[in-house]
Amino acid sequence: MLSGGGARSAFQAGVLRYISEAFPGVNFPVLTGISAGAINTAQIANHVGPLDEAAERLEDSWRDLDVEDVFEVESGLSILWSLLWNQRDKPESASVSPEAIRRQHGLLDTTPLWHFLSEKLGANEGILDGVSENLRQGRLRAAAVITTNYTTGQTVTWVQGQDFDVWERPNRISIHAELTVDHVMASTSLPLVFPAVQIGDSWYGDGGIRLSAPLAPAVHLGADRILAISNHYPRSRAEADAPSVIGYPPTAQIIGLLMNAIFADTLDQDAYTLERVNRLVNELPRHRRMGMREIQLLRLRPSVDLAQLAYEYKDQLPASVRFLTSGLGASETRSPDWMSVLLFLPDYIDRLMDIGYHDAKAQHDELEHFFSGIPTSTLSQDSTQDDDEEEIPVLEEIGEDR
């Protein structure tokens, strides 16, 4: 399960490269991605070949990426104008092309990202043909991309796979689909910043907006072990208690909190809740478990704050993006999460992939236990554990009500 975080998702590419090198032959039959994590999911699911080749191509794609490949770098005046432009003066979206829609809606035009992904994924008419081939060869069982339906408010998981039943939960549904670049674009569409994407008759945006159970899609698709790669640094209690700003919080600080609520906080809470449920299930005899089962979960997270690291590279941003981030007060907070999401710069991306590679290497033993099916005990590294609680395995129980 690959979570979101904009440019910070390059961290996941480094993790996957180490895994492919250290554990040759490892394969992930179920892949799920949210927001920018959907880009990595699409790359791995669409590559016809072993994981080491897919991971290498994924890193190459990130290395080839620059700000201009994600969105049109507009002037500061154009950005300000897009904020103030009266929506009623815009033509109806139904009468214009997708490229025109991306220019009319959202703060930034993401047409370059559509073309970049289409090229890197070798998408014929936008379709990810490699997913079908991997399903046919048995290398893949299911790939899922998670979006938010702006029309209905539902979280929609688009799944291309075999032998699974669609599910429906409060505000969460799944749909059989042939995955396309548009599904990936929709999942990565940051609220307000990037334009929504039309799929069918509805408009879709970032998959993390209302997703309360990010681990659930993988379980619905039959996973009994989940490797969740997050881009969110787990702060210590002392770090969490230290204020990020002095005085009234700037807009960038508030937006950063909203971004973390979308990309990170739900995963931590979901894992914690599932951990508790799993512990309770272990207390029940099998005939009373009502179809529930244990799910082994290993979370990998960065050893450094990727957002704070962004400060070192902010001067490399185009002037218009610096105008946008500084105008919202990004320089006034010590936790520039908002800026880091848009920091699609080669130097920053290389740094994140290197961190991901070495962080995965540092957790080699946990990964080895995970791939061998041996339960791992990583909760002691997590700030959510109470000091007076015994250390328990990070085993997440997700039952049929998931």
Coordinates of C-alpha atoms in Angstrom, one line a residue:
M1 CA 0.0 0.0 0.0
L2 CA 1.6 3.2 -1.2
S3 CA 0.3 6.4 0.4
G4 CA 0.4 9.9 -0.9
G5 CA 2.5 13.1 -0.3
G6 CA 3.2 14.7 -3.6
A7 CA 6.9 14.9 -4.4
R8 CA 7.7 13.1 -1.1
S9 CA 6.4 9.9 -2.8
A10 CA 9.9 9.6 -4.4
F11 CA 10.9 8.1 -1.0
Q12 CA 8.8 5.0 -1.9
A13 CA 10.9 4.4 -5.1
G14 CA 14.0 4.2 -3.0
V15 CA 12.4 1.7 -0.6
L16 CA 11.2 -0.5 -3.5
R17 CA 14.6 -0.5 -5.1
Y18 CA 16.3 -1.8 -2.0
I19 CA 13.6 -4.5 -1.6
S20 CA 14.0 -5.6 -5.1
E21 CA 17.8 -5.9 -4.7
A22 CA 17.9 -7.4 -1.2
F23 CA 15.0 -9.9 -1.8
P24 CA 15.2 -11.1 -5.4
G25 CA 12.1 -12.9 -6.5
V26 CA 9.8 -11.0 -4.2
N27 CA 6.6 -10.0 -5.9
F28 CA 3.5 -8.0 -4.7
P29 CA 0.4 -9.6 -6.2
V30 CA -1.9 -6.9 -4.7
L31 CA -1.0 -3.2 -5.2
T32 CA -3.0 -0.3 -3.9
G33 CA -2.1 3.4 -4.3
I34 CA -3.4 6.7 -3.0
S35 CA -2.7 10.2 -4.4
A36 CA 1.0 10.3 -5.5
G37 CA 1.4 6.8 -4.3
A38 CA -0.9 5.8 -7.2
I39 CA 1.8 6.9 -9.6
N40 CA 4.2 4.4 -8.1
T41 CA 1.5 1.8 -8.0
A42 CA 0.7 2.3 -11.7
Q43 CA 4.4 2.0 -12.6
I44 CA 4.9 -1.3 -10.7
A45 CA 1.6 -2.8 -11.8
N46 CA 2.0 -1.8 -15.4
H47 CA 5.6 -3.1 -15.9
V48 CA 5.7 -6.5 -17.5
G49 CA 8.6 -8.1 -15.8
P50 CA 10.1 -8.8 -12.3
L51 CA 10.1 -6.3 -9.5
D52 CA 13.8 -5.3 -9.8
E53 CA 13.2 -4.1 -13.4
A54 CA 10.0 -2.3 -12.3
A55 CA 11.7 -0.6 -9.4
E56 CA 14.6 0.5 -11.6
R57 CA 12.2 2.0 -14.1
L58 CA 10.3 3.7 -11.3
E59 CA 13.5 5.4 -10.1
D60 CA 14.4 6.4 -13.6
S61 CA 11.0 8.0 -14.0
W62 CA 11.4 10.0 -10.8
R63 CA 14.9 11.1 -11.9
D64 CA 13.5 12.4 -15.2
L65 CA 10.8 14.4 -13.4
D66 CA 11.0 18.1 -12.9
V67 CA 8.5 20.8 -11.9
E68 CA 7.7 21.5 -15.6
D69 CA 6.7 17.9 -16.1
V70 CA 4.1 18.1 -13.4
F71 CA 2.3 21.4 -14.0
E72 CA 2.6 24.5 -16.1
V73 CA 4.9 27.0 -14.5
E74 CA 2.9 30.1 -14.7
S75 CA 3.8 33.7 -13.7
G76 CA 2.9 34.9 -10.2
L77 CA 0.3 37.2 -11.8
S78 CA -1.3 34.3 -13.6
I79 CA -1.5 32.3 -10.4
L80 CA -3.1 35.3 -8.6
W81 CA -5.5 35.7 -11.4
S82 CA -6.6 32.1 -11.3
L83 CA -7.4 32.5 -7.6
L84 CA -9.6 35.5 -8.3
W85 CA -11.1 34.5 -11.6
N86 CA -14.9 34.3 -11.5
Q87 CA -15.9 30.7 -12.2
R88 CA -19.1 31.8 -13.8
D89 CA -17.1 33.4 -16.7
K90 CA -15.6 30.0 -17.6
P91 CA -17.0 27.9 -20.5
E92 CA -18.9 24.8 -19.6
S93 CA -16.5 21.9 -19.1
A94 CA -18.5 19.5 -21.2
S95 CA -17.8 21.6 -24.3
V96 CA -14.0 21.7 -24.0
S97 CA -11.2 19.2 -24.1
P98 CA -9.6 17.6 -21.1
E99 CA -6.5 19.8 -21.7
A100 CA -8.6 22.9 -21.6
I101 CA -10.3 21.8 -18.4
R102 CA -7.0 21.3 -16.7
R103 CA -6.1 24.9 -17.7
Q104 CA -9.4 26.4 -16.5
H105 CA -9.8 24.6 -13.2
G106 CA -7.5 24.2 -10.2
L107 CA -4.7 26.5 -9.3
L108 CA -2.1 24.7 -11.5
D109 CA -2.5 23.2 -14.9
T110 CA -1.4 19.5 -14.8
T111 CA -1.5 18.8 -18.5
P112 CA 2.3 18.2 -18.4
L113 CA 1.9 15.4 -15.9
W114 CA -0.7 13.7 -18.1
H115 CA 1.7 13.6 -21.0
F116 CA 4.7 12.6 -18.7
L117 CA 2.7 9.6 -17.2
S118 CA 1.4 8.6 -20.6
E119 CA 4.9 8.4 -22.0
K120 CA 6.5 6.7 -18.9
L121 CA 3.7 4.1 -18.6
G122 CA 3.6 3.5 -22.4
A123 CA -0.1 4.1 -22.2
N124 CA -1.8 3.4 -25.5
E125 CA -4.7 5.8 -25.6
G126 CA -4.3 6.3 -21.9
I127 CA -4.8 2.6 -21.0
L128 CA -2.3 0.7 -18.8
D129 CA -1.9 -2.3 -21.0
G130 CA 0.8 -3.9 -18.9
V131 CA -1.7 -4.5 -16.0
S132 CA -3.8 -6.8 -18.1
E133 CA -0.7 -8.7 -19.2
N134 CA 0.6 -9.1 -15.6
L135 CA -2.9 -10.4 -14.6
R136 CA -2.8 -12.9 -17.5
Q137 CA 0.6 -14.1 -16.5
G138 CA -0.4 -14.5 -12.9
R139 CA 2.2 -12.0 -11.7
L140 CA -0.5 -9.7 -10.5
R141 CA -3.8 -10.5 -8.8
A142 CA -5.2 -6.9 -8.5
A143 CA -4.1 -3.3 -8.8
A144 CA -6.2 -0.5 -7.3
V145 CA -6.2 3.3 -7.5
I146 CA -8.2 5.3 -4.9
T147 CA -10.0 8.5 -5.7
T148 CA -12.6 10.8 -4.3
N149 CA -15.8 11.4 -6.2
Y150 CA -16.4 15.2 -5.9
T151 CA -19.9 14.8 -7.2
T152 CA -21.1 12.3 -4.5
G153 CA -18.4 12.7 -1.8
Q154 CA -17.7 9.0 -1.9
T155 CA -14.2 7.4 -1.8
V156 CA -14.0 5.2 -5.0
T157 CA -11.5 2.5 -5.4
W158 CA -11.0 1.5 -9.0
V159 CA -9.8 -2.1 -9.3
Q160 CA -8.4 -4.1 -12.1
G161 CA -8.1 -7.6 -11.0
Q162 CA -9.3 -11.2 -10.9
D163 CA -11.5 -13.1 -8.5
F164 CA -12.7 -10.4 -6.2
D165 CA -16.0 -9.0 -5.1
V166 CA -16.8 -5.3 -5.2
W167 CA -17.5 -3.8 -1.8
E168 CA -19.6 -1.1 -0.5
R169 CA -19.2 0.6 2.9
P170 CA -20.5 4.0 4.2
N171 CA -19.0 6.6 1.8
R172 CA -16.7 3.9 0.3
I173 CA -17.3 1.8 -2.8
S174 CA -15.2 -0.1 -5.3
I175 CA -15.6 -0.3 -9.1
H176 CA -14.3 -2.8 -11.6
A177 CA -12.2 -0.9 -14.2
E178 CA -9.5 -1.0 -16.8
L179 CA -7.0 1.3 -15.2
T180 CA -6.0 4.4 -17.2
V181 CA -3.8 7.4 -16.9
D182 CA -7.0 9.4 -16.0
H183 CA -7.5 7.2 -12.9
V184 CA -4.0 7.9 -11.8
M185 CA -4.4 11.6 -12.5
A186 CA -7.6 11.7 -10.5
S187 CA -6.0 10.0 -7.5
T188 CA -3.1 12.6 -7.5
S189 CA -5.3 15.6 -7.9
L190 CA -4.5 17.7 -4.9
P191 CA -7.7 19.5 -3.7
L192 CA -8.1 23.0 -5.2
V193 CA -4.4 23.0 -6.4
F194 CA -4.8 20.5 -9.2
P195 CA -7.9 20.2 -11.3
A196 CA -10.4 17.4 -10.9
V197 CA -10.5 14.7 -13.6
Q198 CA -13.7 13.5 -15.3
I199 CA -14.3 9.7 -15.4
G200 CA -17.6 8.8 -16.8
D201 CA -20.2 11.4 -15.7
S202 CA -18.4 12.4 -12.5
W203 CA -15.4 14.4 -11.4
Y204 CA -12.7 12.9 -9.2
G205 CA -9.9 14.2 -7.1
D206 CA -7.3 13.1 -4.5
G207 CA -8.1 9.7 -3.0
G208 CA -7.1 10.6 0.5
I209 CA -9.6 13.3 1.1
R210 CA -12.2 11.1 2.9
L211 CA -10.4 7.8 3.1
S212 CA -10.7 6.7 6.7
A213 CA -9.4 3.1 6.2
P214 CA -6.5 3.2 3.7
L215 CA -5.5 -0.4 4.4
A216 CA -9.0 -1.8 3.7
P217 CA -8.8 -2.0 -0.1
A218 CA -5.8 -4.4 0.1
V219 CA -7.6 -6.6 2.5
H220 CA -10.8 -6.7 0.4
L221 CA -8.5 -7.8 -2.5
G222 CA -7.3 -10.8 -0.4
A223 CA -4.0 -9.6 1.1
D224 CA -3.0 -11.4 4.3
R225 CA 0.2 -9.4 4.7
I226 CA 0.5 -5.7 3.9
L227 CA 3.6 -3.6 3.4
A228 CA 2.6 0.0 3.8
I229 CA 5.1 2.6 2.7
S230 CA 4.4 6.0 4.1
N231 CA 6.2 9.3 3.4
H232 CA 5.2 10.7 6.8
Y233 CA 8.0 11.1 9.3
P234 CA 6.9 9.7 12.8
R235 CA 7.7 12.5 15.1
S236 CA 8.7 11.9 18.7
R237 CA 6.7 13.3 21.5
A238 CA 9.1 16.1 22.0
E239 CA 9.1 16.9 18.3
A240 CA 5.3 16.8 18.2
D241 CA 5.0 19.1 21.2
A242 CA 7.3 21.7 19.8
P243 CA 5.4 24.5 18.0
S244 CA 6.0 24.9 14.3
V245 CA 5.1 28.6 14.3
I246 CA 5.3 31.5 16.6
G247 CA 2.1 33.7 16.7
Y248 CA -0.8 33.3 14.4
P249 CA -0.4 30.3 12.1
P250 CA 0.2 31.3 8.4
T251 CA -2.0 29.8 5.7
A252 CA 0.8 27.4 4.7
Q253 CA 0.8 25.9 8.2
I254 CA -2.9 25.3 8.0
I255 CA -2.7 23.8 4.5
G256 CA 0.1 21.6 5.7
L257 CA -2.0 20.2 8.5
L258 CA -4.8 19.5 6.0
M259 CA -2.3 17.7 3.7
N260 CA -1.1 15.6 6.6
A261 CA -4.7 14.8 7.5
I262 CA -5.2 13.5 3.9
F263 CA -1.9 11.7 3.4
A264 CA -0.7 10.5 6.8
D265 CA -2.9 10.7 9.8
T266 CA -5.5 8.2 8.6
L267 CA -2.9 5.5 8.0
D268 CA -1.5 5.8 11.5
Q269 CA -5.0 5.7 13.0
D270 CA -6.1 2.8 10.8
A271 CA -3.0 0.8 11.8
Y272 CA -3.5 1.5 15.4
T273 CA -7.2 0.6 15.4
L274 CA -6.6 -2.6 13.4
E275 CA -3.8 -3.6 15.8
R276 CA -6.2 -3.4 18.7
V277 CA -8.9 -5.4 16.8
N278 CA -6.3 -8.0 15.8
R279 CA -5.3 -8.5 19.4
L280 CA -8.9 -9.0 20.4
V281 CA -9.5 -11.5 17.6
N282 CA -6.5 -13.5 18.8
E283 CA -8.4 -13.9 22.1
L284 CA -11.4 -15.5 20.3
P285 CA -11.6 -19.2 19.4
R286 CA -11.7 -19.7 15.6
H287 CA -15.3 -20.7 15.5
R288 CA -16.3 -17.3 17.0
R289 CA -14.2 -15.1 14.7
M290 CA -17.1 -14.5 12.3
G291 CA -14.9 -14.7 9.2
M292 CA -12.3 -12.3 10.5
R293 CA -8.6 -13.0 10.0
E294 CA -5.2 -11.7 11.1
I295 CA -3.5 -9.4 8.7
Q296 CA 0.2 -8.9 9.2
L297 CA 1.3 -5.3 8.6
L298 CA 4.7 -3.7 8.3
R299 CA 4.9 0.0 8.0
L300 CA 8.0 1.7 6.6
R301 CA 8.4 5.4 7.2
P302 CA 11.3 7.9 6.7
S303 CA 13.9 8.4 9.4
V304 CA 14.0 12.1 8.7
D305 CA 11.3 14.8 8.2
L306 CA 11.0 15.0 4.4
A307 CA 9.0 18.2 4.8
Q308 CA 11.7 20.0 6.8
L309 CA 14.3 18.8 4.3
A310 CA 12.5 20.7 1.7
Y311 CA 13.8 24.0 3.1
E312 CA 17.2 23.2 1.6
Y313 CA 15.8 23.2 -1.9
K314 CA 13.2 25.9 -1.9
D315 CA 15.3 28.4 -3.7
Q316 CA 15.4 26.0 -6.7
L317 CA 11.7 26.3 -7.3
P318 CA 10.5 28.4 -10.2
A319 CA 9.8 32.0 -9.2
S320 CA 6.0 31.6 -9.6
V321 CA 5.9 28.6 -7.3
R322 CA 8.1 30.5 -4.7
F323 CA 5.6 33.3 -5.0
L324 CA 2.8 31.0 -4.3
T325 CA 4.4 29.2 -1.3
S326 CA 5.9 32.3 0.2
G327 CA 2.7 34.3 -0.2
L328 CA 0.9 31.6 1.9
G329 CA 3.6 31.9 4.6
A330 CA 5.6 28.8 4.0
S331 CA 8.8 30.5 5.2
E332 CA 7.1 31.3 8.6
T333 CA 6.7 27.6 9.6
R334 CA 9.3 25.1 10.6
S335 CA 7.2 22.3 9.1
P336 CA 6.7 23.3 5.4
D337 CA 4.6 20.3 4.4
W338 CA 2.7 22.3 1.9
M339 CA 5.9 23.4 0.0
S340 CA 7.4 19.9 0.1
V341 CA 4.3 18.4 -1.8
L342 CA 5.1 20.6 -4.8
L343 CA 8.9 20.3 -4.6
F344 CA 9.3 18.2 -7.8
L345 CA 13.0 19.0 -8.1
P346 CA 15.7 16.5 -9.3
D347 CA 18.0 17.2 -6.3
Y348 CA 15.3 16.9 -3.8
I349 CA 13.9 13.8 -5.4
D350 CA 17.3 12.1 -5.6
R351 CA 17.8 12.8 -1.9
L352 CA 14.4 11.3 -1.0
M353 CA 15.1 8.1 -3.0
D354 CA 18.5 7.8 -1.3
I355 CA 16.8 8.1 2.1
G356 CA 14.2 5.5 1.1
Y357 CA 16.9 3.1 0.0
H358 CA 18.9 3.4 3.2
D359 CA 15.9 3.4 5.5
A360 CA 14.7 0.2 3.9
K361 CA 18.2 -1.3 4.3
A362 CA 18.2 -0.3 8.0
Q363 CA 15.0 -2.4 8.4
H364 CA 16.3 -5.4 6.5
D365 CA 15.5 -7.8 9.4
E366 CA 11.9 -6.6 9.7
L367 CA 11.5 -6.9 5.9
E368 CA 13.0 -10.4 5.9
H369 CA 10.6 -11.5 8.6
F370 CA 7.7 -10.0 6.7
F371 CA 8.5 -11.7 3.5
S372 CA 9.0 -15.0 5.3
G373 CA 5.6 -14.6 7.0
I374 CA 7.1 -14.3 10.5
P375 CA 5.2 -11.7 12.5
T376 CA 7.4 -8.6 13.2
S377 CA 7.3 -6.4 16.2
T378 CA 7.7 -2.7 15.2
L379 CA 5.2 -1.0 17.5
S380 CA 8.0 -0.1 19.9
Q381 CA 9.2 2.3 17.2
D382 CA 5.8 4.0 17.0
S383 CA 4.9 7.0 19.0
T384 CA 1.3 5.8 19.3
Q385 CA 2.2 3.1 21.8
D386 CA 1.6 4.0 25.5
D387 CA 4.6 3.7 27.7
D388 CA 2.9 1.3 30.1
E389 CA 1.7 -1.1 27.3
E390 CA 3.5 -4.3 26.5
E391 CA 5.0 -4.4 23.0
I392 CA 2.8 -6.3 20.7
P393 CA 3.2 -7.4 17.0
V394 CA 1.9 -5.0 14.4
L395 CA -0.7 -7.5 13.2
E396 CA -3.8 -5.8 11.8
E397 CA -7.1 -7.5 11.8
I398 CA -9.5 -6.5 9.1
G399 CA -12.7 -8.4 9.1
E400 CA -15.6 -8.6 6.6
D401 CA -17.0 -5.3 7.8
R402 CA -13.8 -3.6 6.6

